Amino acid sequence: MGSNLEVESLKSEEQSLYDCYVTASYRLSDMKGKVVAITGTTEGSIGYYTALAAVSKGAKLLLLLNRDTDRSYEAEQKIKAHAKATDQECFVRTVVCDLSNLYLVKNAALAVNETVADGYGGLDVLVNCAGVCALPDERTVDGFDVQMQVNMLSHFLLTKLLMDSLELAAETRGEARVVMHTCAFRGIPNRMLKPEMFQICPEGTLGGDGKWFLGDLVKQKGPFSRYQQSKLANASFSMALHMKLQAVGSKVKSIVVDPGFAKTNLFGRNSTSSEPDLISKTSARFRNLLSQSPANGSIPTLVASFGPANLCQSGDFFLRVAQSTGLADKSVAGGVPVKRGGERLACHPLNIECVWTSCEKVLQVKFDISRRSTYKMVEDDSDYVSVDD
């Protein structure tokens, strides 16, 4: 009996900080009349709690970009129920977006662009939240490492294809935001981005599926080493996007967050290894010692997505004060490192250049921030055609 009371007390304590952020007007801005799109919003994820907050803050339209699964639609129904229970007039819609398939990413971008152009005046916030962790050395239908495509390449493409909608909202309502997700593993193992990790290649050629500690931390190859490359790419891409947006005087902001360790199903559900018991025990230790609730884990994302405009600048990097606890803090402000260590990898000029040029090269696209284009789907092909203004 006492044990159950302790568990309920802990849950209440964890939820209270999240509720404090959502209900305090000085922490998060009013989102009335605005449009938010989030990748990865199944129940229990950071994206899910970000979506609930968007509803609570009065967003006019909320687009949930998920795979076509029962879990996705169950989350949609619960988010709609939350809108009804809180008397929020928010239209919630699922847009099928499988990040492991570039064709479906393009279709999702087309659907989002068409939806937000129909009386909504653009897209105010794009939260690139979905991700996978420590998967086997396998390839997507497009031929890329599954972690790099889901975590980085598809988000690069999605952001490119939605940039016009973001610019439209920024012009009409003063600003728009692109929020990327990284994690502490961006520096574990501690290595620079490698162009070959972005490229199409045969299965089993990017480190294999060996043990985490021996394979990744010592030999720097294996499932977590590939994960490190994808999450470092997320952070460096956000910095690259910030620099390019600033160079042309755009009102779109590029912000990145590290939520800290959270008790989501990302780690355990996706982890694979030649010795799964070792990974399972290690995962459990991390979760018990360092993890926070998914609701609390979403706080840096909430601040980056909905925080007051004067406190959230392009080029900001939000994380937790003590990795898994405390309020959201900045390690980078306006593209300038402000914490010890200086986010050396994320802000390294070579990594910033590598992620942008590698994504453009392997995806065979040109993400030109200085040009405004509209996109149409070619009926008999999977590619987009750029039609200059």
Coordinates of C-alpha atoms in Angstrom, one line a residue:
M1 CA 0.0 0.0 0.0
G2 CA 2.8 2.4 1.0
S3 CA 4.7 1.5 -2.2
N4 CA 1.7 2.4 -4.3
L5 CA 1.3 5.8 -2.6
E6 CA 5.0 6.5 -3.2
V7 CA 4.6 5.8 -6.9
E8 CA 1.6 8.0 -7.1
S9 CA 3.4 10.8 -5.3
L10 CA 6.3 10.5 -7.7
K11 CA 4.0 10.7 -10.7
S12 CA 2.3 13.7 -9.3
E13 CA 5.6 15.4 -8.6
E14 CA 6.8 14.7 -12.1
Q15 CA 3.6 16.0 -13.7
S16 CA 3.6 19.2 -11.6
L17 CA 6.6 20.7 -13.3
Y18 CA 5.2 20.0 -16.7
D19 CA 1.8 21.5 -15.7
C20 CA 3.6 24.5 -14.3
Y21 CA 5.2 25.2 -17.7
V22 CA 1.9 24.7 -19.6
T23 CA -0.3 26.8 -17.3
A24 CA 2.2 29.7 -16.6
S25 CA 1.7 32.4 -19.2
Y26 CA 5.2 33.8 -18.7
R27 CA 6.8 30.4 -19.5
L28 CA 5.0 29.6 -22.7
S29 CA 3.2 31.9 -25.2
D30 CA -0.4 31.9 -26.2
M31 CA -0.7 29.9 -29.5
K32 CA -4.1 31.0 -30.4
G33 CA -4.6 31.2 -34.2
K34 CA -1.3 29.3 -34.8
V35 CA -0.4 26.1 -36.6
V36 CA 1.9 23.4 -35.2
A37 CA 3.2 20.2 -36.8
I38 CA 5.0 17.6 -34.8
T39 CA 6.7 14.3 -35.9
G40 CA 6.5 11.4 -33.5
T41 CA 3.5 11.9 -31.2
T42 CA 2.5 8.4 -30.0
E43 CA 1.4 8.2 -26.4
G44 CA 4.2 8.4 -23.9
S45 CA 6.6 10.2 -26.2
I46 CA 8.0 13.7 -25.8
G47 CA 6.2 14.6 -29.0
Y48 CA 2.9 13.5 -27.4
Y49 CA 3.3 15.8 -24.5
T50 CA 4.4 18.6 -26.8
A51 CA 1.2 18.1 -28.8
L52 CA -0.9 18.2 -25.6
A53 CA 0.8 21.5 -24.7
A54 CA 0.1 22.9 -28.1
V55 CA -3.6 22.2 -27.6
S56 CA -3.6 23.7 -24.0
K57 CA -2.0 26.9 -25.3
G58 CA -4.7 27.3 -27.9
A59 CA -3.2 26.3 -31.2
K60 CA -5.7 26.6 -34.0
L61 CA -4.4 23.6 -36.0
L62 CA -2.3 20.7 -34.8
L63 CA -0.8 18.2 -37.3
L64 CA 0.5 14.9 -36.0
L65 CA 3.0 13.4 -38.4
N66 CA 3.2 9.7 -37.6
R67 CA 3.4 6.3 -39.2
D68 CA 0.1 4.7 -40.2
T69 CA -0.3 2.6 -37.0
D70 CA -2.9 1.9 -34.4
R71 CA -0.7 3.7 -31.8
S72 CA -0.7 6.8 -33.9
Y73 CA -4.5 7.0 -34.2
E74 CA -5.0 6.1 -30.5
A75 CA -2.7 9.1 -29.7
E76 CA -4.8 11.3 -32.0
Q77 CA -8.0 10.4 -30.2
K78 CA -6.5 11.1 -26.8
I79 CA -5.2 14.5 -27.9
K80 CA -8.6 15.3 -29.4
A81 CA -10.2 14.3 -26.1
H82 CA -7.8 16.6 -24.3
A83 CA -8.9 19.5 -26.5
K84 CA -12.5 18.8 -25.7
A85 CA -11.9 18.4 -22.0
T86 CA -10.0 21.8 -21.9
D87 CA -12.6 23.6 -24.1
Q88 CA -9.9 24.3 -26.8
E89 CA -11.1 24.8 -30.4
C90 CA -8.1 23.1 -31.9
F91 CA -8.4 21.0 -35.1
V92 CA -6.3 17.9 -34.6
R93 CA -5.3 15.8 -37.7
T94 CA -3.0 13.0 -38.4
V95 CA -0.8 13.2 -41.5
V96 CA 0.8 9.9 -42.4
C97 CA 4.6 10.4 -42.4
D98 CA 6.9 7.4 -42.4
L99 CA 10.4 8.8 -42.0
S100 CA 11.9 5.5 -43.3
N101 CA 10.4 6.2 -46.7
L102 CA 11.3 9.4 -48.6
Y103 CA 8.3 9.1 -50.9
L104 CA 5.9 9.1 -47.9
V105 CA 7.8 12.1 -46.4
K106 CA 7.3 14.0 -49.6
N107 CA 3.6 13.1 -49.6
A108 CA 3.3 14.2 -46.0
A109 CA 5.0 17.6 -46.8
L110 CA 2.6 18.1 -49.7
A111 CA -0.4 17.3 -47.4
V112 CA 0.9 19.7 -44.7
N113 CA 1.5 22.5 -47.2
E114 CA -2.0 22.1 -48.8
T115 CA -3.6 22.1 -45.4
V116 CA -1.9 25.1 -43.9
A117 CA -2.4 27.1 -47.1
D118 CA -6.2 26.7 -46.8
G119 CA -7.1 29.5 -44.5
Y120 CA -4.4 29.0 -41.9
G121 CA -1.7 31.4 -43.2
G122 CA 1.2 29.0 -43.0
L123 CA 3.0 26.8 -40.5
D124 CA 4.2 28.5 -37.2
V125 CA 6.1 25.7 -35.6
L126 CA 7.6 22.5 -37.0
V127 CA 8.9 20.1 -34.2
N128 CA 11.1 17.4 -35.6
C129 CA 10.7 15.1 -32.7
A130 CA 10.5 11.5 -34.0
G131 CA 13.5 9.2 -33.8
V132 CA 14.8 5.7 -33.4
C133 CA 17.7 4.4 -31.3
A134 CA 20.3 1.6 -31.6
L135 CA 18.8 -0.3 -34.5
P136 CA 20.6 -3.0 -36.5
D137 CA 23.0 -2.1 -39.3
E138 CA 20.1 -2.3 -41.8
R139 CA 18.8 -0.1 -44.6
T140 CA 15.6 1.6 -45.4
V141 CA 13.7 1.1 -48.7
D142 CA 15.7 4.1 -49.9
G143 CA 19.1 2.4 -49.1
F144 CA 20.2 4.5 -46.2
D145 CA 21.1 3.5 -42.6
V146 CA 17.8 3.4 -40.9
Q147 CA 18.9 5.6 -37.9
M148 CA 20.4 8.3 -40.1
Q149 CA 17.4 8.5 -42.4
V150 CA 14.7 8.5 -39.7
N151 CA 16.6 10.8 -37.4
M152 CA 18.2 13.2 -39.9
L153 CA 17.8 12.8 -43.6
S154 CA 14.0 12.7 -43.6
H155 CA 13.8 15.6 -41.2
F156 CA 16.1 17.6 -43.5
L157 CA 13.9 16.9 -46.5
L158 CA 10.7 17.6 -44.5
T159 CA 12.0 20.9 -43.3
K160 CA 13.1 21.9 -46.8
L161 CA 9.7 21.1 -48.3
L162 CA 7.8 23.0 -45.5
M163 CA 10.1 26.1 -45.5
D164 CA 7.7 28.1 -47.7
S165 CA 4.8 27.5 -45.2
L166 CA 7.1 28.4 -42.4
E167 CA 8.2 31.6 -44.2
L168 CA 4.5 32.5 -44.8
A169 CA 3.6 32.2 -41.1
A170 CA 6.8 34.2 -40.2
E171 CA 5.8 37.0 -42.6
T172 CA 2.2 37.2 -41.5
R173 CA 2.6 36.6 -37.7
G174 CA 6.1 37.8 -37.0
E175 CA 8.0 34.5 -36.6
A176 CA 8.1 30.8 -37.1
R177 CA 10.2 28.0 -35.6
V178 CA 11.9 24.8 -36.6
V179 CA 12.8 22.7 -33.5
M180 CA 15.2 19.8 -33.8
H181 CA 15.8 17.1 -31.3
T182 CA 19.2 15.8 -30.3
C183 CA 20.4 14.0 -27.1
A184 CA 23.4 13.5 -24.8
F185 CA 24.6 10.7 -27.1
R186 CA 25.6 13.3 -29.7
G187 CA 29.0 13.2 -28.1
I188 CA 29.2 9.5 -27.1
P189 CA 31.4 8.3 -28.7
N190 CA 33.2 11.6 -29.1
R191 CA 33.7 11.9 -32.8
M192 CA 33.1 14.2 -35.7
L193 CA 30.5 13.6 -38.4
K194 CA 31.6 11.2 -41.2
P195 CA 30.1 11.7 -44.7
E196 CA 30.0 8.0 -45.3
M197 CA 27.4 7.6 -42.6
F198 CA 24.9 9.6 -44.7
Q199 CA 25.4 7.6 -47.9
I200 CA 23.6 4.6 -49.5
C201 CA 25.6 1.5 -48.7
P202 CA 25.1 -2.3 -48.2
E203 CA 23.8 -3.6 -44.9
G204 CA 26.3 -4.5 -42.3
T205 CA 29.0 -2.0 -43.5
L206 CA 28.6 0.7 -40.9
G207 CA 29.8 -1.0 -37.8
G208 CA 27.6 -4.0 -37.6
D209 CA 25.5 -5.0 -34.5
G210 CA 28.2 -5.6 -31.8
K211 CA 28.1 -4.8 -28.1
W212 CA 27.5 -1.2 -27.0
F213 CA 30.5 -0.6 -24.7
L214 CA 33.1 -2.7 -26.5
G215 CA 31.9 -2.0 -30.0
D216 CA 30.9 1.6 -29.8
L217 CA 32.9 3.2 -27.0
V218 CA 36.2 1.5 -27.7
K219 CA 36.1 0.7 -31.4
Q220 CA 33.6 3.5 -32.2
K221 CA 31.4 1.3 -34.4
G222 CA 28.1 -0.3 -33.8
P223 CA 24.4 0.7 -33.2
F224 CA 25.1 3.4 -30.7
S225 CA 27.9 4.8 -32.8
R226 CA 25.5 5.2 -35.7
Y227 CA 23.0 6.7 -33.3
Q228 CA 25.6 9.3 -32.2
Q229 CA 26.2 10.3 -35.8
S230 CA 22.5 10.9 -36.4
K231 CA 22.0 12.9 -33.2
L232 CA 25.1 15.0 -33.7
A233 CA 23.8 15.6 -37.2
N234 CA 20.5 16.9 -35.7
A235 CA 22.3 19.5 -33.6
S236 CA 24.7 20.6 -36.3
F237 CA 21.9 20.9 -38.8
S238 CA 20.0 23.2 -36.5
M239 CA 23.1 25.4 -36.3
A240 CA 23.6 25.3 -40.1
L241 CA 19.9 26.2 -40.7
H242 CA 20.2 29.1 -38.2
M243 CA 23.2 30.5 -40.0
K244 CA 21.5 30.3 -43.4
L245 CA 18.3 31.8 -42.1
Q246 CA 20.1 34.7 -40.5
A247 CA 22.1 35.4 -43.6
V248 CA 19.0 36.2 -45.6
G249 CA 17.2 38.0 -42.8
S250 CA 14.5 35.4 -42.4
K251 CA 12.1 35.5 -39.4
V252 CA 12.1 31.7 -39.2
K253 CA 14.0 30.5 -36.1
S254 CA 16.1 27.4 -35.9
I255 CA 16.3 25.9 -32.4
V256 CA 17.6 22.6 -31.1
V257 CA 16.9 20.8 -27.8
D258 CA 18.4 18.0 -25.7
P259 CA 15.6 16.8 -23.5
G260 CA 17.8 14.7 -21.2
F261 CA 17.1 11.1 -20.3
A262 CA 13.4 10.3 -20.2
K263 CA 11.3 7.2 -19.6
T264 CA 10.0 7.0 -23.2
N265 CA 9.9 3.7 -25.1
L266 CA 12.6 4.9 -27.5
F267 CA 15.5 3.1 -25.9
G268 CA 14.1 -0.2 -24.8
R269 CA 11.7 -0.8 -27.8
N270 CA 14.3 -0.1 -30.5
S271 CA 17.6 -1.4 -29.0
T272 CA 19.1 -4.4 -30.5
S273 CA 22.4 -6.1 -30.1
S274 CA 24.2 -9.4 -30.4
E275 CA 23.8 -9.5 -26.6
P276 CA 20.4 -8.1 -25.9
D277 CA 20.6 -8.9 -22.2
L278 CA 23.6 -6.6 -21.8
I279 CA 21.8 -3.8 -23.5
S280 CA 18.6 -4.4 -21.4
K281 CA 20.5 -4.3 -18.1
T282 CA 22.4 -1.2 -19.1
S283 CA 19.2 0.5 -20.3
A284 CA 17.5 -0.3 -17.0
R285 CA 20.4 1.3 -15.0
F286 CA 20.2 4.5 -17.1
R287 CA 16.5 4.7 -16.7
N288 CA 16.6 4.1 -12.9
L289 CA 19.5 6.5 -12.2
L290 CA 19.0 9.3 -14.7
S291 CA 15.6 9.2 -16.3
Q292 CA 12.7 11.6 -15.9
S293 CA 9.1 11.4 -16.9
P294 CA 8.3 11.9 -20.6
A295 CA 6.2 14.9 -19.6
N296 CA 9.1 16.6 -17.8
G297 CA 11.4 15.5 -20.6
S298 CA 9.3 17.5 -23.0
I299 CA 10.0 20.8 -21.2
P300 CA 13.0 22.0 -23.3
T301 CA 10.9 21.2 -26.4
L302 CA 8.0 23.2 -25.0
V303 CA 10.2 26.2 -24.4
A304 CA 11.9 26.0 -27.8
S305 CA 8.5 25.6 -29.5
F306 CA 6.2 27.9 -27.6
G307 CA 8.4 30.0 -25.3
P308 CA 8.2 33.8 -25.4
A309 CA 9.8 35.2 -28.6
N310 CA 12.2 37.4 -26.7
L311 CA 13.6 34.4 -24.8
C312 CA 13.8 32.0 -27.7
Q313 CA 16.2 33.2 -30.5
S314 CA 17.3 31.4 -33.6
G315 CA 20.5 29.5 -32.9
D316 CA 19.5 28.6 -29.3
F317 CA 20.2 25.2 -27.8
F318 CA 18.0 24.2 -24.9
L319 CA 18.8 21.5 -22.4
R320 CA 18.2 20.6 -18.8
V321 CA 20.2 22.2 -16.0
A322 CA 21.3 18.8 -14.6
Q323 CA 20.7 16.6 -17.7
S324 CA 17.5 15.0 -16.4
T325 CA 16.2 17.5 -13.9
G326 CA 15.7 21.2 -13.4
L327 CA 14.5 24.0 -15.6
A328 CA 15.4 24.4 -19.3
D329 CA 18.7 26.2 -19.8
K330 CA 20.8 27.2 -22.9
S331 CA 24.2 25.8 -23.9
V332 CA 24.2 27.9 -27.0
A333 CA 22.4 31.3 -27.4
G334 CA 21.9 32.8 -30.8
G335 CA 24.5 30.5 -32.3
V336 CA 27.1 31.4 -29.7
P337 CA 28.2 28.7 -27.1
V338 CA 27.6 30.0 -23.5
K339 CA 28.4 26.9 -21.5
R340 CA 31.6 25.1 -20.6
G341 CA 32.6 22.8 -23.4
G342 CA 31.0 25.1 -25.9
E343 CA 29.1 22.3 -27.7
R344 CA 32.3 21.7 -29.6
L345 CA 30.9 19.0 -31.9
A346 CA 27.5 20.6 -32.6
C347 CA 29.0 24.0 -33.4
H348 CA 32.1 22.8 -35.2
P349 CA 32.3 24.4 -38.6
L350 CA 33.3 21.1 -40.3
N351 CA 30.2 19.3 -38.8
I352 CA 27.9 22.2 -39.8
E353 CA 29.2 22.0 -43.3
C354 CA 29.2 18.2 -43.4
V355 CA 25.6 17.7 -42.4
W356 CA 24.2 20.2 -44.9
T357 CA 26.3 19.2 -47.9
S358 CA 25.9 15.5 -47.1
C359 CA 22.1 15.7 -46.9
E360 CA 21.8 17.7 -50.1
K361 CA 24.1 15.3 -51.9
V362 CA 22.5 12.0 -50.9
L363 CA 19.0 13.3 -51.2
Q364 CA 19.8 15.0 -54.5
V365 CA 18.2 18.2 -53.5
K366 CA 19.2 21.9 -53.1
F367 CA 18.0 23.5 -49.9
D368 CA 18.4 27.1 -50.9
I369 CA 17.1 29.4 -48.2
S370 CA 17.4 32.5 -50.3
R371 CA 14.9 31.2 -52.9
R372 CA 11.2 31.0 -52.4
S373 CA 9.6 28.1 -54.3
T374 CA 6.3 26.2 -54.4
Y375 CA 6.2 22.5 -54.8
K376 CA 3.9 20.2 -56.8
M377 CA 3.8 16.5 -56.8
V378 CA 4.4 14.9 -60.3
E379 CA 1.6 12.5 -60.9
D380 CA 3.7 9.8 -62.4
D381 CA 6.9 10.2 -60.3
S382 CA 7.9 10.4 -56.6
D383 CA 9.8 13.6 -57.0
Y384 CA 8.8 17.2 -56.4
V385 CA 9.1 19.9 -59.1
S386 CA 10.3 23.3 -57.9
V387 CA 8.3 26.2 -59.5
D388 CA 10.1 29.5 -59.0
D389 CA 8.0 32.5 -57.9

